[in-house]
Coordinates of C-alpha atoms and ligand atoms in Angstrom, one line a residue:
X1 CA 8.1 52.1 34.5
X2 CA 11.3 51.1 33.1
X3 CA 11.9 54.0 31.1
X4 CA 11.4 55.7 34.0
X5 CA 13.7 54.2 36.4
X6 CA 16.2 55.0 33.0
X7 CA 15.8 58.2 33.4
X8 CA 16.2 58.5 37.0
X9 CA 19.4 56.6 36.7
X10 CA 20.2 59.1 34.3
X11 CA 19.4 61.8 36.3
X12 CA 21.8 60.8 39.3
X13 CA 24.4 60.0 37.2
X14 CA 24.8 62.7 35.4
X15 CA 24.7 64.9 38.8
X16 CA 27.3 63.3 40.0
X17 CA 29.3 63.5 37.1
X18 CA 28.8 67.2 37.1
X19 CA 30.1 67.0 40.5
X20 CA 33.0 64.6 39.9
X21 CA 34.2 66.6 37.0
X22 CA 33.6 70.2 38.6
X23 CA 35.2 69.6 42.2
X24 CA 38.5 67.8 41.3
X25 CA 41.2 69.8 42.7
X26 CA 44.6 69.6 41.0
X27 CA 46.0 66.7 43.4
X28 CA 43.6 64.3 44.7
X29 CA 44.4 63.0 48.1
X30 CA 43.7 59.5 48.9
X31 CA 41.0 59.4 51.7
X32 CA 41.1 56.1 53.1
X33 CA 42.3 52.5 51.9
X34 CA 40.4 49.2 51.6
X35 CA 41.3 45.7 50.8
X36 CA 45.1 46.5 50.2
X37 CA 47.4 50.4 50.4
X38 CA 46.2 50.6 47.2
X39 CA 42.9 50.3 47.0
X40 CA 42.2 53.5 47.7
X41 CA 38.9 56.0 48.8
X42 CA 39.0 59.9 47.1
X43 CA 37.0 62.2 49.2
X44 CA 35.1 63.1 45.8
X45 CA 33.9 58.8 46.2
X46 CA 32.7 59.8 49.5
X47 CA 30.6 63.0 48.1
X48 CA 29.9 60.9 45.2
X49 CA 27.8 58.2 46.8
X50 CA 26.8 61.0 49.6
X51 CA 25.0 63.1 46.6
X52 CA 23.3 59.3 45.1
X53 CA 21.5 59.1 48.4
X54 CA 20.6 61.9 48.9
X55 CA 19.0 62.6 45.3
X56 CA 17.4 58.5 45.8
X57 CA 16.0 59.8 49.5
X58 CA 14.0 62.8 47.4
X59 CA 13.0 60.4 44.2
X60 CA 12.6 56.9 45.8
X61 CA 13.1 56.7 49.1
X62 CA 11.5 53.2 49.6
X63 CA 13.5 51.6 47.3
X64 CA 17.0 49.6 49.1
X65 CA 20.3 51.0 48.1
X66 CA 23.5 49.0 47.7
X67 CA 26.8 51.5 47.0
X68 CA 30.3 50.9 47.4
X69 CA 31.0 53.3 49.6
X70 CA 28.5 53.1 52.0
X71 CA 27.5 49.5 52.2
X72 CA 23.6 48.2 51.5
X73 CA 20.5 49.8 53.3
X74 CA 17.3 47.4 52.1
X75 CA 14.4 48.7 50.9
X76 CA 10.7 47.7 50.9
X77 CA 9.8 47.3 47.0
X78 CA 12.0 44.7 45.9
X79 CA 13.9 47.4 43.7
X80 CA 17.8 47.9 45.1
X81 CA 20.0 51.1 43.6
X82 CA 23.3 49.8 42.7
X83 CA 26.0 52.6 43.2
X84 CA 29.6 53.1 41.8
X85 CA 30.4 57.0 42.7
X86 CA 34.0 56.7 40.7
X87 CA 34.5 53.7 38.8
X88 CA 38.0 53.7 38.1
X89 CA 39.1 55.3 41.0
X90 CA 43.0 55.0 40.5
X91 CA 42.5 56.8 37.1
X92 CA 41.0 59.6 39.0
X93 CA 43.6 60.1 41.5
X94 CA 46.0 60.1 38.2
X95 CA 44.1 62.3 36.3
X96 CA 44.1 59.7 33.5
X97 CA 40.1 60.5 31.7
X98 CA 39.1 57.2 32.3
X99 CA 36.4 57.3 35.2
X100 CA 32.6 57.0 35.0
X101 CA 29.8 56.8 37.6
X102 CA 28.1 54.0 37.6
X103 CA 23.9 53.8 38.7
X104 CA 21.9 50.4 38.2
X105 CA 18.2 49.2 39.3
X106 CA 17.8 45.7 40.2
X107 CA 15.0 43.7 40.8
X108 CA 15.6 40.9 43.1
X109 CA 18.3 40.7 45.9
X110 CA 21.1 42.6 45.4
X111 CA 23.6 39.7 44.8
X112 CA 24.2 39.2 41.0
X113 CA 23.5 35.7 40.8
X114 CA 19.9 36.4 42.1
X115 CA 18.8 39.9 40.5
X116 CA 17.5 41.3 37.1
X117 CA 19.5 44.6 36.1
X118 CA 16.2 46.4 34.8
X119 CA 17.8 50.0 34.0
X120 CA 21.2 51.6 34.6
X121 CA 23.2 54.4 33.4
X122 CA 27.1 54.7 33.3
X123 CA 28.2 58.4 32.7
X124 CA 32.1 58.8 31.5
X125 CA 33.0 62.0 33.5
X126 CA 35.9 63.2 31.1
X127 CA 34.3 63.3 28.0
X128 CA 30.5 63.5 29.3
X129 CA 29.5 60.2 27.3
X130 CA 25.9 59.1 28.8
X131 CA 25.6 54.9 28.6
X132 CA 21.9 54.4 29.6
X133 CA 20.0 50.3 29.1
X134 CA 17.0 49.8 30.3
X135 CA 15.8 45.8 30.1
X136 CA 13.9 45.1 26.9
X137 CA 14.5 48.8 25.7
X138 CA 17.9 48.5 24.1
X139 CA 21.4 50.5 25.1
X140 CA 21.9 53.8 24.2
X141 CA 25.0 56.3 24.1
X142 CA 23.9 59.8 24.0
X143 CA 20.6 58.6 23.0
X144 CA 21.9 56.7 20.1
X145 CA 21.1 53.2 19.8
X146 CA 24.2 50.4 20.5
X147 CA 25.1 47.4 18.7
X148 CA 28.3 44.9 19.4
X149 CA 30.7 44.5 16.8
X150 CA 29.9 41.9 14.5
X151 CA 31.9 39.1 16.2
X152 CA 35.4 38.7 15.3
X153 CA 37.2 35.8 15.6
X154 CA 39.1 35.5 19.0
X155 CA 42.6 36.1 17.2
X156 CA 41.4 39.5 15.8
X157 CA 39.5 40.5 19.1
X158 CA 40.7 43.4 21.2
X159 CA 40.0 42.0 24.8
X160 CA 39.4 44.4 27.8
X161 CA 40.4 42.8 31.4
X162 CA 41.5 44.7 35.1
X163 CA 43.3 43.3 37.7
X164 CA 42.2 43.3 41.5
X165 CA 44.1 45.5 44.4
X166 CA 46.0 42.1 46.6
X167 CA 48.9 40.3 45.3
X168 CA 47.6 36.7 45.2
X169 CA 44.7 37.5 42.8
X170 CA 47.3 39.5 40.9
X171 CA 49.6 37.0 40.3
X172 CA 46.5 34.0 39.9
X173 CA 45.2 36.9 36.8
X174 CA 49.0 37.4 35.5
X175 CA 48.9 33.5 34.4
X176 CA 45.8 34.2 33.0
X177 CA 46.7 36.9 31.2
X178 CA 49.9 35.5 30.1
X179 CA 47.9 32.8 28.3
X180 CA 45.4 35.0 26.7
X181 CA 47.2 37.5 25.4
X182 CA 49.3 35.2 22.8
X183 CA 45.6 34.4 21.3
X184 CA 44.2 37.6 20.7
X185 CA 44.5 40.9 19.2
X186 CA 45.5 42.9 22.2
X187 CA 44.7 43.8 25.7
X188 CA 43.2 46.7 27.1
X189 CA 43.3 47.7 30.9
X190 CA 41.1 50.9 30.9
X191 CA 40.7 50.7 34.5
X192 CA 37.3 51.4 34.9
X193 CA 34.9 48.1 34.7
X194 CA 31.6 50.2 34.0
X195 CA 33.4 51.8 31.1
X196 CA 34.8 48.4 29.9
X197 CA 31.4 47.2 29.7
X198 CA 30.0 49.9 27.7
X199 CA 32.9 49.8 25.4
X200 CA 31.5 46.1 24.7
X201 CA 28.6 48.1 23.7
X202 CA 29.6 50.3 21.9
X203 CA 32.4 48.6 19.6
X204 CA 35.9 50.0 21.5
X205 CA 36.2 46.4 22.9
X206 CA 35.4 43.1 21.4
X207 CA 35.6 40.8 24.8
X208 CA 36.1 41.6 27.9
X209 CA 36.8 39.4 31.1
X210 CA 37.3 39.8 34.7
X211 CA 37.8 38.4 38.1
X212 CA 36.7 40.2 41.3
X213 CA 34.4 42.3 40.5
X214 CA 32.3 44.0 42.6
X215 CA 28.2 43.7 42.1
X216 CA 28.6 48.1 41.5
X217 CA 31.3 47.5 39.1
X218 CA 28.9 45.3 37.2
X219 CA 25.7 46.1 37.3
X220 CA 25.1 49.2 35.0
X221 CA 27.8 48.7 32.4
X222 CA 26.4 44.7 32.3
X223 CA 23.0 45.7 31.3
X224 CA 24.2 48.2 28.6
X225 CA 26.4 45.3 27.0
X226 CA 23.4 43.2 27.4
X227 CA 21.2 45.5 25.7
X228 CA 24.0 46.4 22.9
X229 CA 23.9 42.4 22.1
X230 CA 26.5 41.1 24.1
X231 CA 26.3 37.7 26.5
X232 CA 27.2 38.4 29.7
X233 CA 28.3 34.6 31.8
X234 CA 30.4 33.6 34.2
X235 CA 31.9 30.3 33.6
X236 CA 30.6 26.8 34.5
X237 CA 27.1 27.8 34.0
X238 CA 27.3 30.8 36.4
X239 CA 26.1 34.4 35.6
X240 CA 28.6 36.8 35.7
X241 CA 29.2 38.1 39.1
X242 CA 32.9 38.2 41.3
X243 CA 34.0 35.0 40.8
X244 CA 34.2 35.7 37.1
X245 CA 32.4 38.0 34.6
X246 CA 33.1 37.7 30.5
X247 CA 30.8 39.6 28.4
X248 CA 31.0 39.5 24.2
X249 CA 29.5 38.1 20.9
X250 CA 28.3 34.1 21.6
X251 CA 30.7 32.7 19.9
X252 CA 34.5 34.4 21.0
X253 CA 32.7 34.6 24.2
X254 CA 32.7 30.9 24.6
X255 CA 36.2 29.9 23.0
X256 CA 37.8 32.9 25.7
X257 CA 35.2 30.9 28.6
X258 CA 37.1 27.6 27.3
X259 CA 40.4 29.3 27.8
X260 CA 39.5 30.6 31.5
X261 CA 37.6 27.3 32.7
X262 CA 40.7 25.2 31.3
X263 CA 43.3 27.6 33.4
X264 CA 41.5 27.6 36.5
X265 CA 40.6 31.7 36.3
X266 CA 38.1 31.4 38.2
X267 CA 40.5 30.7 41.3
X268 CA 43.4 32.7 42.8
X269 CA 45.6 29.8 43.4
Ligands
IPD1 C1 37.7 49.1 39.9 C2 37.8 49.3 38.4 C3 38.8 48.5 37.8 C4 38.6 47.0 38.1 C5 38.6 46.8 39.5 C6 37.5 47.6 40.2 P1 37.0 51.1 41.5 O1 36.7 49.8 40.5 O2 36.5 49.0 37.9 O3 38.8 48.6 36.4 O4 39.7 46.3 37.5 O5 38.2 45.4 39.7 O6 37.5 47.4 41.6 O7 37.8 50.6 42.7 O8 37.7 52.1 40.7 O9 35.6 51.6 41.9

């Protein structure tokens, strides 16, 4: 069954990428804003997600659905479809090749301090990279089998972070960052979450934290850091979720979760 749903996930992720990558025109237009002017909505987000349903409607139509552009519709067999149609939306609009789609299964309710992730896929549209996890089955990129780096120690680790779209958060992160960044290797911004995560899995990050994000923005790319070794917490005993996700090998993991429960990150004041 779960090898299944991996393969469906797959499936719809790799459509959409097809579609992403094949219908954007030379200058994106922004479609609509959200939380803050820029926040922004792409029509190809809107035909993204619009495509997910659809193909979910043919494949599993009893199943709910949770996407970012569309909202939550609950289904009737305790499995929920957790949609990012861009992840990494300002890099789209830019043109900058760092945007992925982002399709996860959860069992449970859709909240990510109550499911189980059981498969996902998160496909990078520039360079056609396929992330697939399914629970219990291991992460794969193009079909071969991911592994964390061997855990560094926290002054040699690269550490992947993103910032949220309204000024108060931005400025509560900007101390945050401001503290890490004098104890580690460097910082990376990529801009997508999902890739983030899979970058975790596949060795292009070593840590990775971040407040604000969104249960899409998590669920796939969690699951294949999971599945590639990594821990994936919150802080103060929570799971990951928006208040605060940090993902990484045990031990850097929790010297960087002593850093952010010590600063407060988990807070925008
Ligand atoms: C965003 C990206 C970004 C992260 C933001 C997300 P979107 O998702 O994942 O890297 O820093 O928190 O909202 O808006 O491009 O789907």
């Amino acid at each position: 069954m779960t090898q299944e749903l991996v393969a469906l996930a797959e499936t719809l992720a790799r459509a959409a990428g097809r579609l992403v990558h094949d219908g954007r025109p030379d200058r994106v237009d922004v479609a609509a804003t959200k939380s803050s002017p820029i926040d922004v909505v792409t029509a190809m987000d809107l035909a993204s997600e619009a495509l997910l349903r659809e193909m979910l409607a043919e494949h599993r139509p009893d199943d709910g659905v949770l996407g970012e552009e569309e909202g939550y519709v609950p289904g009737t067999t305790g499995l929920t479809w957790v949609l990012d149609p861009i992840d990494g939306t300002v890099n789209y609009l830019y043109g900058i090749p760092a945007y992925a789609i982002s399709v996860a299964v959860v069992a449970g309710e859709p909240d990510p301090q109550e499911w189980t992730a059981v498969a996902g896929c998160v496909q990078s549209v520039s360079d056609g990279r396929t992330y697939t996890a399914g629970r219990g089955l291991g992460a794969r990129l193009d079909g071969r089998r991911l592994q964390i780096n061997a855990a560094p120690d926290l002054a040699t680790s690269l550490v992947g972070t993103g910032f949220g779209y309204v000024a108060q958060r931005r400025r509560a992160q900007a101390r945050i960052v401001a503290e890490v960044l004098p104890q580690v290797r460097d910082i990376r911004r990529i801009g997508s979450a999902a890739l983030d995560l899979c970058s975790i899995a596949s060795g292009g990050l070593d840590l990775y934290y971040e407040r604000g994000l969104n249960p899409w923005d998590l669920a796939a790319g969690g699951l294949v850091a999971q599945e590639a070794g990594a821990v994936l917490t919150g802080l103060d005993g929570r799971k990951a979720d928006a208040e605060m996700t940090v993902a990484g090998p045990a031990g850097t993991v929790a010297e960087l979760v002593e850093i952010l429960e010590r600063m407060g990150a988990a807070s925008d004041e």
